[in-house]
Coordinates of C-alpha atoms in Angstrom, one line a residue:
X1 CA -0.1 -0.7 0.2
X2 CA 2.9 2.0 0.7
X3 CA 4.4 1.7 -2.8
X4 CA 1.7 2.3 -4.3
X5 CA 0.3 5.8 -2.3
X6 CA 4.3 6.6 -4.2
X7 CA 3.8 6.2 -7.3
X8 CA 0.1 7.2 -7.2
X9 CA 1.8 10.8 -6.3
X10 CA 5.1 10.7 -8.5
X11 CA 1.6 10.0 -11.5
X12 CA 0.3 13.3 -9.6
X13 CA 3.0 15.4 -10.5
X14 CA 2.4 16.0 -6.3
X15 CA 5.6 18.4 -6.3
X16 CA 9.2 17.5 -4.2
X17 CA 8.5 19.1 -1.0
X18 CA 4.7 17.5 -1.0
X19 CA 6.1 14.6 -1.8
X20 CA 8.1 15.0 1.0
X21 CA 5.4 15.5 3.2
X22 CA 3.5 12.3 1.9
X23 CA 6.3 10.1 2.4
X24 CA 7.0 10.7 5.9
X25 CA 2.8 10.3 6.2
X26 CA 3.3 7.1 4.6
X27 CA 6.0 6.1 7.2
X28 CA 4.0 7.2 9.9
X29 CA 1.0 5.1 8.8
X30 CA 3.8 2.7 8.8
X31 CA 4.7 2.5 12.0
X32 CA 1.4 3.3 12.9
X33 CA 0.3 0.2 12.4
X34 CA 3.4 -2.4 13.5
X35 CA 2.6 -0.4 17.2
X36 CA -0.9 -1.0 16.3
X37 CA -0.2 -5.0 15.8
X38 CA 2.9 -5.2 18.5
X39 CA 0.2 -3.9 21.4
X40 CA -2.2 -6.7 21.0
X41 CA 1.7 -9.4 22.1
X42 CA 2.2 -7.8 25.2
X43 CA -1.1 -9.2 26.6
X44 CA -0.3 -12.1 28.8
X45 CA -2.1 -14.7 30.6
X46 CA -1.2 -13.0 34.4
X47 CA -3.3 -9.6 32.1
X48 CA -5.8 -8.5 34.5
X49 CA -8.6 -5.8 33.4
X50 CA -7.5 -2.6 34.2
X51 CA -4.0 -3.5 32.0
X52 CA -6.2 -4.7 29.4
X53 CA -8.1 -1.3 29.4
X54 CA -5.2 0.5 29.1
X55 CA -3.5 -1.4 26.2
X56 CA -7.0 -0.6 24.0
X57 CA -6.9 2.8 25.3
X58 CA -3.5 2.7 24.0
X59 CA -4.7 0.9 20.7
X60 CA -7.0 2.9 20.1
X61 CA -4.8 6.1 20.0
X62 CA -2.5 4.8 17.9
X63 CA -5.3 4.2 15.7
X64 CA -6.5 7.5 15.4
X65 CA -3.0 9.1 14.3
X66 CA -3.5 6.0 12.1
X67 CA -6.5 7.5 10.4
X68 CA -5.3 10.9 10.6
X69 CA -2.0 10.3 8.5
X70 CA -4.0 8.6 6.2
X71 CA -6.6 10.8 5.3
X72 CA -3.8 13.7 5.3
X73 CA -1.7 11.4 2.8
X74 CA -5.2 11.1 0.6
X75 CA -5.4 14.6 1.1
X76 CA -3.1 15.5 -0.8
X77 CA -3.1 12.9 -3.1
X78 CA -6.3 14.1 -4.1
X79 CA -5.4 18.5 -4.2
X80 CA -2.1 17.3 -6.7
X81 CA -4.8 14.6 -9.2
X82 CA -7.5 17.8 -9.4
X83 CA -4.9 20.8 -9.5
X84 CA -2.8 18.7 -11.8
X85 CA -5.8 16.9 -13.9
X86 CA -4.0 14.0 -13.6
X87 CA -5.9 10.2 -15.9
X88 CA -9.2 10.2 -16.8
X89 CA -13.0 11.7 -15.9
X90 CA -13.2 8.5 -13.5
X91 CA -9.5 8.7 -12.2
X92 CA -10.7 12.1 -11.3
X93 CA -13.9 11.4 -10.0
X94 CA -12.5 8.5 -7.8
X95 CA -9.1 10.4 -6.1
X96 CA -11.8 12.9 -5.4
X97 CA -14.2 10.4 -3.8
X98 CA -11.0 9.7 -1.7
X99 CA -10.3 13.3 -0.7
X100 CA -14.0 13.8 1.0
X101 CA -13.6 10.1 3.0
X102 CA -10.3 11.8 4.2
X103 CA -12.2 15.1 5.4
X104 CA -15.4 13.5 7.2
X105 CA -12.5 11.0 8.3
X106 CA -10.6 13.7 10.2
X107 CA -13.8 15.7 10.8
X108 CA -15.3 12.4 12.2
X109 CA -12.6 12.5 14.3
X110 CA -13.1 15.7 16.0
X111 CA -16.2 15.1 16.8
X112 CA -15.8 11.9 18.5
X113 CA -12.8 14.0 19.9
X114 CA -15.0 16.7 21.1
X115 CA -18.3 14.3 22.0
X116 CA -20.4 16.1 20.1
X117 CA -24.1 14.9 18.4
X118 CA -25.2 15.3 15.1
X119 CA -28.5 15.0 14.6

């Protein structure tokens, strides 16, 4: 997935500075994925309910970081794909949908963090 994101970034002609940011976001996404998987490996037979809940909270925080990093990465791809007019109409529509979903992910995390209710 990481290589595919970077290849799409090259295809839509993301400038060097933003490509570097995209690479950093991909590294953060991969690191948080490994941390998220490893948090559940630390649970042993002697684990108490409190430590199990703590591991769950740490895992949720790491997942939130991964969602934000992925959303910003897709948002960068969306902006430059639409700005540079890369690809055909179907590609632009799919990229635009990914951009909208990325923004909705970020807004969803903000709303969940603020404990706001949407009717």
